[in-house]
Amino acid sequence: MSDVPAAIEPLLARLCGGAITSDDYVGYFLNEYGEELVFAQRRGEKAARLWHSDADWQMFHIGDHSIRVGAAMDGRGRNCP
């Protein structure tokens, strides 16, 4: 048995179907409704990617101005294409 823990990046990539590597800062969240969210941002980049299980794992590009309380999440932040 190995004392080295399994890397989380391949597990999250398989879950959401996205390209996630060890070069990414990653986060996983399960909300109160059982919906899963996966966040990944390449180190040094301003934009990030967000996948949401309730959106059929569609990827959203997010940046500084992408998410606002009370606004629709369309993934088109000022710093994102």
mmCIF file of C-alpha atoms in Angstrom:
data_model
loop_
_atom_site.group_PDB
_atom_site.id
_atom_site.type_symbol
_atom_site.label_atom_id
_atom_site.label_comp_id
_atom_site.label_asym_id
_atom_site.label_seq_id
_atom_site.Cartn_x
_atom_site.Cartn_y
_atom_site.Cartn_z
ATOM 1 C CA MET A 1 0.000 0.000 0.000
ATOM 2 C CA SER A 2 1.292 3.420 -0.960
ATOM 3 C CA ASP A 3 1.492 6.321 1.490
ATOM 4 C CA VAL A 4 1.193 8.789 -1.400
ATOM 5 C CA PRO A 5 -2.365 10.127 -1.686
ATOM 6 C CA ALA A 6 -4.043 10.017 -5.082
ATOM 7 C CA ALA A 7 -3.958 13.332 -6.933
ATOM 8 C CA ILE A 8 -7.318 15.091 -6.916
ATOM 9 C CA GLU A 9 -6.914 16.642 -10.386
ATOM 10 C CA PRO A 10 -7.549 13.444 -12.407
ATOM 11 C CA LEU A 11 -10.547 12.587 -10.230
ATOM 12 C CA LEU A 12 -12.138 16.012 -10.742
ATOM 13 C CA ALA A 13 -11.335 15.961 -14.484
ATOM 14 C CA ARG A 14 -13.102 12.612 -14.795
ATOM 15 C CA LEU A 15 -16.077 13.907 -12.779
ATOM 16 C CA CYS A 16 -16.714 17.027 -14.871
ATOM 17 C CA GLY A 17 -15.165 15.993 -18.183
ATOM 18 C CA GLY A 18 -12.813 18.975 -18.189
ATOM 19 C CA ALA A 19 -9.095 19.358 -18.761
ATOM 20 C CA ILE A 20 -7.612 19.674 -15.276
ATOM 21 C CA THR A 21 -3.935 19.079 -14.522
ATOM 22 C CA SER A 22 -1.508 19.476 -11.654
ATOM 23 C CA ASP A 23 -0.815 22.985 -13.052
ATOM 24 C CA ASP A 24 -4.278 24.052 -11.871
ATOM 25 C CA TYR A 25 -5.514 25.300 -8.529
ATOM 26 C CA VAL A 26 -8.670 23.217 -8.065
ATOM 27 C CA GLY A 27 -11.698 23.263 -5.824
ATOM 28 C CA TYR A 28 -14.719 21.029 -5.370
ATOM 29 C CA PHE A 29 -18.007 22.034 -3.769
ATOM 30 C CA LEU A 30 -21.224 20.159 -3.042
ATOM 31 C CA ASN A 31 -24.110 22.516 -2.312
ATOM 32 C CA GLU A 32 -27.176 21.934 -0.136
ATOM 33 C CA TYR A 33 -29.127 20.591 -3.155
ATOM 34 C CA GLY A 34 -26.533 17.935 -3.974
ATOM 35 C CA GLU A 35 -25.247 19.857 -6.999
ATOM 36 C CA GLU A 36 -21.522 19.530 -7.591
ATOM 37 C CA LEU A 37 -19.232 22.342 -8.733
ATOM 38 C CA VAL A 38 -15.631 22.053 -9.891
ATOM 39 C CA PHE A 39 -13.341 25.104 -10.104
ATOM 40 C CA ALA A 40 -9.959 25.133 -11.875
ATOM 41 C CA GLN A 41 -7.535 27.977 -12.496
ATOM 42 C CA ARG A 42 -4.101 27.696 -14.071
ATOM 43 C CA ARG A 43 -1.465 29.188 -11.832
ATOM 44 C CA GLY A 44 -0.648 32.744 -12.909
ATOM 45 C CA GLU A 45 -3.768 33.201 -15.066
ATOM 46 C CA LYS A 46 -6.511 35.707 -14.223
ATOM 47 C CA ALA A 47 -9.376 33.687 -15.723
ATOM 48 C CA ALA A 48 -10.621 30.355 -14.428
ATOM 49 C CA ARG A 49 -13.050 27.594 -15.397
ATOM 50 C CA LEU A 50 -16.117 26.446 -13.510
ATOM 51 C CA TRP A 51 -18.197 23.332 -14.146
ATOM 52 C CA HIS A 52 -21.629 22.785 -12.563
ATOM 53 C CA SER A 53 -23.413 19.427 -12.450
ATOM 54 C CA ASP A 54 -26.835 21.073 -12.723
ATOM 55 C CA ALA A 55 -25.718 22.683 -16.019
ATOM 56 C CA ASP A 56 -24.811 19.249 -17.480
ATOM 57 C CA TRP A 57 -21.158 19.950 -16.636
ATOM 58 C CA GLN A 58 -21.020 22.842 -19.116
ATOM 59 C CA MET A 59 -17.824 24.825 -18.605
ATOM 60 C CA PHE A 60 -18.092 28.519 -17.714
ATOM 61 C CA HIS A 61 -15.124 30.896 -18.037
ATOM 62 C CA ILE A 62 -14.987 33.172 -15.031
ATOM 63 C CA GLY A 63 -12.958 36.237 -14.151
ATOM 64 C CA ASP A 64 -13.054 39.187 -11.795
ATOM 65 C CA HIS A 65 -16.414 40.451 -13.048
ATOM 66 C CA SER A 66 -18.142 37.201 -14.052
ATOM 67 C CA ILE A 67 -20.295 36.450 -11.046
ATOM 68 C CA ARG A 68 -22.638 38.911 -9.405
ATOM 69 C CA VAL A 69 -25.255 38.294 -6.751
ATOM 70 C CA GLY A 70 -28.696 38.334 -8.351
ATOM 71 C CA ALA A 71 -27.384 38.109 -11.934
ATOM 72 C CA ALA A 72 -27.450 35.240 -14.403
ATOM 73 C CA MET A 73 -24.242 33.231 -14.682
ATOM 74 C CA ASP A 74 -23.277 33.514 -18.350
ATOM 75 C CA GLY A 75 -19.518 33.006 -17.943
ATOM 76 C CA ARG A 76 -18.577 36.137 -19.892
ATOM 77 C CA GLY A 77 -16.364 38.124 -17.557
ATOM 78 C CA ARG A 78 -14.324 41.111 -18.720
ATOM 79 C CA ASN A 79 -11.093 39.135 -18.458
ATOM 80 C CA CYS A 80 -12.441 36.112 -20.328
ATOM 81 C CA PRO A 81 -12.940 35.475 -24.052
#
